[in-house]
mmCIF file of C-alpha atoms in Angstrom:
data_model
loop_
_atom_site.group_PDB
_atom_site.id
_atom_site.type_symbol
_atom_site.label_atom_id
_atom_site.label_comp_id
_atom_site.label_asym_id
_atom_site.label_seq_id
_atom_site.Cartn_x
_atom_site.Cartn_y
_atom_site.Cartn_z
ATOM 1 C CA MET A 1 -54.195 33.834 -19.830
ATOM 2 C CA THR A 2 -52.438 34.088 -23.157
ATOM 3 C CA ILE A 3 -52.724 29.884 -24.084
ATOM 4 C CA ARG A 4 -48.866 30.373 -25.433
ATOM 5 C CA THR A 5 -48.730 27.490 -28.862
ATOM 6 C CA ILE A 6 -46.105 25.398 -31.297
ATOM 7 C CA LEU A 7 -48.455 23.581 -34.798
ATOM 8 C CA VAL A 8 -45.576 20.674 -35.790
ATOM 9 C CA ASP A 9 -47.504 18.742 -39.101
ATOM 10 C CA ASP A 10 -44.824 17.936 -42.785
ATOM 11 C CA GLU A 11 -48.166 18.979 -44.594
ATOM 12 C CA PRO A 12 -48.855 22.850 -44.634
ATOM 13 C CA LEU A 13 -52.518 22.584 -45.335
ATOM 14 C CA ALA A 14 -52.857 20.250 -42.242
ATOM 15 C CA ILE A 15 -50.895 23.228 -40.548
ATOM 16 C CA GLN A 16 -52.677 26.187 -42.343
ATOM 17 C CA GLY A 17 -56.095 24.350 -41.294
ATOM 18 C CA LEU A 18 -55.620 23.617 -38.102
ATOM 19 C CA GLU A 19 -54.301 27.641 -38.073
ATOM 20 C CA LEU A 20 -57.878 29.024 -39.105
ATOM 21 C CA ARG A 21 -59.826 27.088 -36.841
ATOM 22 C CA LEU A 22 -57.855 28.173 -33.954
ATOM 23 C CA GLN A 23 -58.233 31.842 -34.494
ATOM 24 C CA ALA A 24 -62.136 31.363 -33.167
ATOM 25 C CA HIS A 25 -59.889 31.321 -29.498
ATOM 26 C CA ASP A 26 -58.706 34.138 -28.580
ATOM 27 C CA ASP A 27 -56.730 33.248 -26.179
ATOM 28 C CA VAL A 28 -54.348 31.124 -28.367
ATOM 29 C CA GLU A 29 -51.324 32.709 -29.813
ATOM 30 C CA ILE A 30 -49.292 30.318 -32.481
ATOM 31 C CA ILE A 31 -45.453 31.632 -31.855
ATOM 32 C CA ALA A 32 -45.020 29.130 -33.570
ATOM 33 C CA LYS A 33 -44.737 26.494 -36.989
ATOM 34 C CA CYS A 34 -42.308 23.567 -37.693
ATOM 35 C CA GLN A 35 -43.046 21.260 -40.279
ATOM 36 C CA ASN A 36 -40.825 18.035 -39.143
ATOM 37 C CA GLY A 37 -39.807 16.664 -35.791
ATOM 38 C CA ARG A 38 -36.250 19.119 -35.498
ATOM 39 C CA GLU A 39 -37.673 21.717 -36.935
ATOM 40 C CA ALA A 40 -39.621 20.918 -33.750
ATOM 41 C CA ILE A 41 -38.341 19.949 -30.412
ATOM 42 C CA SER A 42 -35.531 22.415 -30.870
ATOM 43 C CA ALA A 43 -38.373 25.730 -31.437
ATOM 44 C CA ILE A 44 -40.384 23.695 -27.983
ATOM 45 C CA LYS A 45 -36.876 24.217 -26.064
ATOM 46 C CA THR A 46 -35.703 27.759 -26.932
ATOM 47 C CA HIS A 47 -39.551 29.468 -27.404
ATOM 48 C CA LYS A 48 -40.873 27.016 -24.041
ATOM 49 C CA PRO A 49 -44.797 27.442 -25.029
ATOM 50 C CA ASP A 50 -47.394 25.986 -23.138
ATOM 51 C CA LEU A 51 -49.333 24.215 -25.550
ATOM 52 C CA VAL A 52 -48.100 21.926 -28.829
ATOM 53 C CA PHE A 53 -50.759 20.232 -31.839
ATOM 54 C CA LEU A 54 -47.662 18.463 -32.825
ATOM 55 C CA ASP A 55 -48.149 15.716 -36.131
ATOM 56 C CA ILE A 56 -47.965 11.930 -35.450
ATOM 57 C CA GLN A 57 -46.733 10.429 -39.159
ATOM 58 C CA MET A 58 -43.976 12.834 -39.580
ATOM 59 C CA PRO A 59 -40.693 11.582 -41.802
ATOM 60 C CA GLY A 60 -37.398 11.371 -39.801
ATOM 61 C CA PHE A 61 -37.940 12.671 -35.926
ATOM 62 C CA ASP A 62 -42.150 10.822 -35.258
ATOM 63 C CA GLY A 63 -44.321 12.743 -32.874
ATOM 64 C CA PHE A 64 -43.278 9.706 -30.406
ATOM 65 C CA SER A 65 -40.019 10.652 -30.735
ATOM 66 C CA VAL A 66 -40.594 15.607 -30.056
ATOM 67 C CA VAL A 67 -42.191 13.485 -26.402
ATOM 68 C CA GLN A 68 -39.383 12.183 -25.918
ATOM 69 C CA GLY A 69 -36.943 14.020 -26.948
ATOM 70 C CA LEU A 70 -38.200 16.722 -24.769
ATOM 71 C CA MET A 71 -38.419 14.605 -21.683
ATOM 72 C CA ASP A 72 -34.608 16.540 -20.302
ATOM 73 C CA VAL A 73 -36.844 19.295 -19.909
ATOM 74 C CA GLU A 74 -39.808 21.135 -18.428
ATOM 75 C CA PRO A 75 -42.342 19.598 -21.210
ATOM 76 C CA PRO A 76 -45.808 21.868 -22.759
ATOM 77 C CA LEU A 77 -48.747 20.035 -23.226
ATOM 78 C CA PHE A 78 -49.509 17.707 -26.152
ATOM 79 C CA VAL A 79 -51.402 17.475 -28.343
ATOM 80 C CA PHE A 80 -51.657 14.861 -30.658
ATOM 81 C CA VAL A 81 -53.188 15.686 -35.123
ATOM 82 C CA THR A 82 -53.802 12.789 -36.990
ATOM 83 C CA ALA A 83 -55.127 10.863 -40.342
ATOM 84 C CA TYR A 84 -54.825 7.216 -38.292
ATOM 85 C CA SER A 85 -56.677 6.303 -35.266
ATOM 86 C CA ASP A 86 -54.467 3.252 -34.627
ATOM 87 C CA HIS A 87 -51.806 5.312 -32.620
ATOM 88 C CA ALA A 88 -55.025 5.704 -30.042
ATOM 89 C CA ILE A 89 -53.190 3.934 -27.254
ATOM 90 C CA ARG A 90 -49.482 3.786 -27.239
ATOM 91 C CA ALA A 91 -50.540 7.880 -27.763
ATOM 92 C CA PHE A 92 -52.184 8.316 -24.377
ATOM 93 C CA GLU A 93 -49.455 6.508 -22.524
ATOM 94 C CA ALA A 94 -47.220 8.663 -23.798
ATOM 95 C CA GLN A 95 -49.318 11.147 -21.388
ATOM 96 C CA VAL A 96 -50.358 13.132 -24.048
ATOM 97 C CA THR A 97 -53.327 15.530 -23.378
ATOM 98 C CA ASP A 98 -55.139 14.889 -25.985
ATOM 99 C CA TYR A 99 -55.586 12.814 -29.350
ATOM 100 C CA LEU A 100 -57.431 14.871 -32.256
ATOM 101 C CA MET A 101 -58.628 12.855 -35.474
ATOM 102 C CA LYS A 102 -58.069 14.653 -39.241
ATOM 103 C CA PRO A 103 -59.495 16.414 -40.120
ATOM 104 C CA VAL A 104 -60.414 17.839 -36.831
ATOM 105 C CA GLU A 105 -63.772 19.793 -35.911
ATOM 106 C CA GLU A 106 -64.855 22.354 -33.976
ATOM 107 C CA SER A 107 -67.290 20.942 -31.512
ATOM 108 C CA ARG A 108 -63.916 18.320 -30.089
ATOM 109 C CA LEU A 109 -61.181 21.440 -30.505
ATOM 110 C CA ALA A 110 -62.798 23.379 -28.111
ATOM 111 C CA ASP A 111 -62.830 20.370 -25.481
ATOM 112 C CA THR A 112 -59.716 19.864 -26.376
ATOM 113 C CA LEU A 113 -59.107 23.136 -25.301
ATOM 114 C CA ASP A 114 -61.530 23.251 -22.550
ATOM 115 C CA ARG A 115 -59.100 20.142 -20.638
ATOM 116 C CA VAL A 116 -55.586 22.695 -21.735
ATOM 117 C CA ARG A 117 -56.994 25.223 -19.823
ATOM 118 C CA GLN A 118 -57.975 23.320 -16.896
ATOM 119 C CA ARG A 119 -54.873 21.165 -16.751
ATOM 120 C CA LEU A 120 -53.118 24.873 -17.012
ATOM 121 C CA SER A 121 -54.926 26.603 -14.497
ATOM 122 C CA GLU A 122 -53.878 23.412 -12.240
ATOM 123 C CA ARG A 123 -49.921 23.568 -13.070
ATOM 124 C CA GLN A 124 -50.028 26.991 -11.862
ATOM 125 C CA SER A 125 -51.891 27.371 -8.852
ATOM 126 C CA ALA A 126 -48.895 24.858 -7.687
ATOM 127 C CA GLY A 127 -46.879 26.632 -8.557
ATOM 128 C CA GLU A 128 -47.819 29.511 -6.659
ATOM 129 C CA ALA A 129 -48.432 26.357 -4.087
ATOM 130 C CA GLU A 130 -44.617 26.147 -4.234
ATOM 131 C CA LYS A 131 -43.851 29.759 -4.262
ATOM 132 C CA LEU A 132 -45.188 30.409 -1.320
ATOM 133 C CA LYS A 133 -44.175 27.499 1.013
ATOM 134 C CA GLU A 134 -40.182 28.838 -0.498
ATOM 135 C CA ALA A 135 -41.173 32.118 0.653
ATOM 136 C CA LEU A 136 -42.553 31.492 4.105
ATOM 137 C CA ALA A 137 -39.402 28.992 4.665
ATOM 138 C CA GLU A 138 -37.372 31.318 4.199
ATOM 139 C CA HIS A 139 -38.235 34.946 5.772
ATOM 140 C CA ALA A 140 -41.059 32.754 8.027
ATOM 141 C CA PRO A 141 -39.954 29.171 9.008
ATOM 142 C CA GLU A 142 -42.165 29.210 12.411
ATOM 143 C CA ALA A 143 -45.009 29.562 10.718
ATOM 144 C CA ALA A 144 -44.097 27.556 7.395
ATOM 145 C CA ALA A 145 -43.908 24.376 10.053
ATOM 146 C CA GLU A 146 -47.047 25.015 11.434
ATOM 147 C CA MET A 147 -48.597 25.237 7.381
ATOM 148 C CA ALA A 148 -47.121 21.822 7.294
ATOM 149 C CA ASP A 149 -48.086 20.321 10.314
ATOM 150 C CA GLY A 150 -51.725 21.128 10.372
ATOM 151 C CA GLY A 151 -51.905 20.425 6.527
ATOM 152 C CA ASP A 152 -51.160 17.081 7.110
ATOM 153 C CA ALA A 153 -53.572 16.675 10.619
ATOM 154 C CA VAL A 154 -56.763 18.047 7.397
ATOM 155 C CA ASN A 155 -55.014 15.937 4.815
ATOM 156 C CA ALA A 156 -54.991 13.218 7.005
ATOM 157 C CA SER A 157 -59.105 13.114 7.476
ATOM 158 C CA ARG A 158 -59.882 14.228 3.360
ATOM 159 C CA PHE A 159 -58.354 11.653 1.928
ATOM 160 C CA GLU A 160 -60.940 8.757 0.469
ATOM 161 C CA LYS A 161 -61.673 5.836 1.622
ATOM 162 C CA MET A 162 -63.666 4.073 -0.818
ATOM 163 C CA ILE A 163 -63.669 5.191 -4.426
ATOM 164 C CA ASN A 164 -66.482 5.214 -6.645
ATOM 165 C CA ILE A 165 -65.669 3.759 -10.322
ATOM 166 C CA LYS A 166 -67.841 3.271 -13.364
ATOM 167 C CA ASP A 167 -66.950 0.058 -15.565
ATOM 168 C CA GLN A 168 -68.921 -1.350 -18.025
ATOM 169 C CA GLY A 169 -72.205 -0.331 -17.042
ATOM 170 C CA GLN A 170 -71.902 -1.280 -12.862
ATOM 171 C CA ILE A 171 -70.463 1.203 -10.282
ATOM 172 C CA PHE A 172 -68.139 -0.858 -8.094
ATOM 173 C CA ARG A 173 -66.839 0.705 -4.241
ATOM 174 C CA VAL A 174 -63.774 0.509 -3.558
ATOM 175 C CA ASP A 175 -62.102 0.167 -0.600
ATOM 176 C CA VAL A 176 -58.866 1.962 -1.367
ATOM 177 C CA ASP A 177 -57.044 -0.136 1.078
ATOM 178 C CA THR A 178 -57.838 -2.117 -1.748
ATOM 179 C CA ILE A 179 -56.223 -0.641 -3.764
ATOM 180 C CA GLU A 180 -52.505 -2.020 -4.801
ATOM 181 C CA ARG A 181 -51.661 -0.108 -7.892
ATOM 182 C CA ILE A 182 -52.876 2.806 -10.900
ATOM 183 C CA ASP A 183 -50.780 2.475 -13.490
ATOM 184 C CA ALA A 184 -52.274 5.908 -16.179
ATOM 185 C CA ALA A 185 -52.808 5.778 -19.879
ATOM 186 C CA GLY A 186 -53.610 9.511 -20.675
ATOM 187 C CA ASP A 187 -57.308 10.422 -19.103
ATOM 188 C CA TYR A 188 -57.606 6.961 -18.115
ATOM 189 C CA MET A 189 -56.707 5.058 -14.717
ATOM 190 C CA VAL A 190 -56.626 1.444 -14.699
ATOM 191 C CA ILE A 191 -57.176 -0.242 -10.187
ATOM 192 C CA TYR A 192 -55.432 -3.401 -9.827
ATOM 193 C CA THR A 193 -56.990 -4.687 -6.181
ATOM 194 C CA GLY A 194 -56.540 -7.856 -5.198
ATOM 195 C CA ASP A 195 -59.718 -9.481 -7.354
ATOM 196 C CA ARG A 196 -59.876 -7.321 -10.644
ATOM 197 C CA ASN A 197 -58.918 -4.719 -12.756
ATOM 198 C CA LEU A 198 -61.287 -1.059 -13.366
ATOM 199 C CA ILE A 199 -60.763 1.056 -15.333
ATOM 200 C CA LEU A 200 -61.571 4.539 -13.866
ATOM 201 C CA ARG A 201 -61.838 7.644 -16.779
ATOM 202 C CA GLU A 202 -60.141 10.069 -14.430
ATOM 203 C CA THR A 203 -56.205 11.868 -14.424
ATOM 204 C CA MET A 204 -54.046 10.617 -12.143
ATOM 205 C CA LYS A 205 -53.433 14.535 -10.742
ATOM 206 C CA ASP A 206 -56.836 14.280 -9.637
ATOM 207 C CA LEU A 207 -56.494 10.520 -8.592
ATOM 208 C CA GLU A 208 -53.486 11.703 -6.372
ATOM 209 C CA LYS A 209 -55.517 13.923 -4.309
ATOM 210 C CA ARG A 210 -57.748 11.626 -3.797
ATOM 211 C CA LEU A 211 -55.872 9.147 -2.577
ATOM 212 C CA ASP A 212 -53.215 9.841 0.860
ATOM 213 C CA PRO A 213 -49.851 10.505 -0.074
ATOM 214 C CA ARG A 214 -48.461 8.326 2.979
ATOM 215 C CA ARG A 215 -49.329 5.434 1.697
ATOM 216 C CA PHE A 216 -50.675 6.176 -2.131
ATOM 217 C CA GLN A 217 -47.627 7.130 -4.097
ATOM 218 C CA ARG A 218 -46.115 7.536 -7.322
ATOM 219 C CA ILE A 219 -42.636 4.670 -8.873
ATOM 220 C CA HIS A 220 -43.414 6.367 -12.292
ATOM 221 C CA ARG A 221 -44.488 8.760 -14.673
ATOM 222 C CA SER A 222 -47.438 6.235 -15.108
ATOM 223 C CA THR A 223 -47.828 4.226 -11.814
ATOM 224 C CA ILE A 224 -49.019 4.841 -8.023
ATOM 225 C CA VAL A 225 -48.269 2.092 -5.679
ATOM 226 C CA ASN A 226 -50.259 0.970 -2.211
ATOM 227 C CA LEU A 227 -46.948 1.349 0.014
ATOM 228 C CA ASP A 228 -49.113 -0.887 2.176
ATOM 229 C CA LEU A 229 -49.499 -3.535 -0.110
ATOM 230 C CA VAL A 230 -44.942 -3.449 -0.983
ATOM 231 C CA LYS A 231 -43.349 -6.932 0.381
ATOM 232 C CA GLU A 232 -39.870 -7.497 -1.412
ATOM 233 C CA VAL A 233 -37.618 -4.783 -2.365
ATOM 234 C CA LYS A 234 -35.301 -5.924 -5.545
ATOM 235 C CA PRO A 235 -32.804 -3.960 -6.578
ATOM 236 C CA HIS A 236 -31.477 -2.792 -10.933
ATOM 237 C CA THR A 237 -29.270 -1.769 -12.814
ATOM 238 C CA ASN A 238 -28.415 2.727 -13.184
ATOM 239 C CA GLY A 239 -29.851 3.323 -10.193
ATOM 240 C CA GLU A 240 -33.733 0.951 -10.084
ATOM 241 C CA CYS A 241 -35.097 -0.885 -8.868
ATOM 242 C CA PHE A 242 -38.193 -3.163 -8.676
ATOM 243 C CA LEU A 243 -40.970 -4.039 -6.043
ATOM 244 C CA VAL A 244 -42.580 -6.556 -5.192
ATOM 245 C CA LEU A 245 -46.388 -6.435 -4.469
ATOM 246 C CA GLY A 246 -48.553 -8.806 -2.481
ATOM 247 C CA SER A 247 -49.636 -9.954 -5.293
ATOM 248 C CA GLY A 248 -46.519 -11.328 -7.131
ATOM 249 C CA ALA A 249 -46.483 -8.274 -9.706
ATOM 250 C CA ASN A 250 -43.190 -6.510 -10.116
ATOM 251 C CA VAL A 251 -43.258 -2.361 -10.386
ATOM 252 C CA LYS A 252 -40.431 -0.628 -11.809
ATOM 253 C CA VAL A 253 -39.120 1.897 -9.799
ATOM 254 C CA SER A 254 -37.664 5.117 -12.167
ATOM 255 C CA ARG A 255 -34.417 6.726 -10.845
ATOM 256 C CA SER A 256 -36.691 10.093 -10.121
ATOM 257 C CA TYR A 257 -38.643 8.195 -7.505
ATOM 258 C CA ARG A 258 -35.837 6.824 -5.633
ATOM 259 C CA ASP A 259 -37.014 8.657 -2.829
ATOM 260 C CA VAL A 260 -40.007 6.621 -2.510
ATOM 261 C CA VAL A 261 -37.679 3.274 -2.108
ATOM 262 C CA ALA A 262 -35.442 4.961 1.263
ATOM 263 C CA ARG A 263 -38.453 5.054 3.282
ATOM 264 C CA PHE A 264 -37.712 0.691 2.734
ATOM 265 C CA VAL A 265 -33.956 0.847 3.643
ATOM 266 C CA HIS A 266 -33.550 1.645 7.859
#
């Protein structure tokens, strides 16, 4: 699999250095190089790359503005490359795949590309599974229905009841029934239970696979809630709303996930 890649940095020497390091990775194909955020947005929409290495501090549109400017299209994977470490938390909140410090170390770049390959493989597998379901629904609806029914039965037994979380040198065994919500910050998850908050190093996509979707649903690109612990639904403006959880916490449901709220309205 070729990783179609765009490099974005307002410093030509930085692009040249990263390009040189990427030559060691045969599956990386650089299809465009941009020197500002506006060029980057245009190039990404035109070329539809798999991966973008993106500088944060650029004149005009910075790296965060580029990510935000692509919310209306299927985004590529982003890796921020910057000389400043104080953007790290905000970068992970923006759901980037990784965060590299300049000058980029070859070993660190290799680790990042391994993560990129894994993410792209997961995307491809999910896309192929969806195409199979669509083909079955069109040409063999009975088989599709049987597949869905059988899948529910199998899935119900494979979802985890307990999750082990290593946090601050201790291992906590958490009953999933006590998990109220989960917030994502890059590859870290904050798990909120009735009496504590724990940090888990895992992607949201991987964690979702371990939880029963009949109970745990995403209500925002970076938030999952336990539907069993929702006490109240409060409508808000622009088609959004808030869920009030058992602890009293209010969490916003974005418009993209309004179907989650529909199950509470009878």
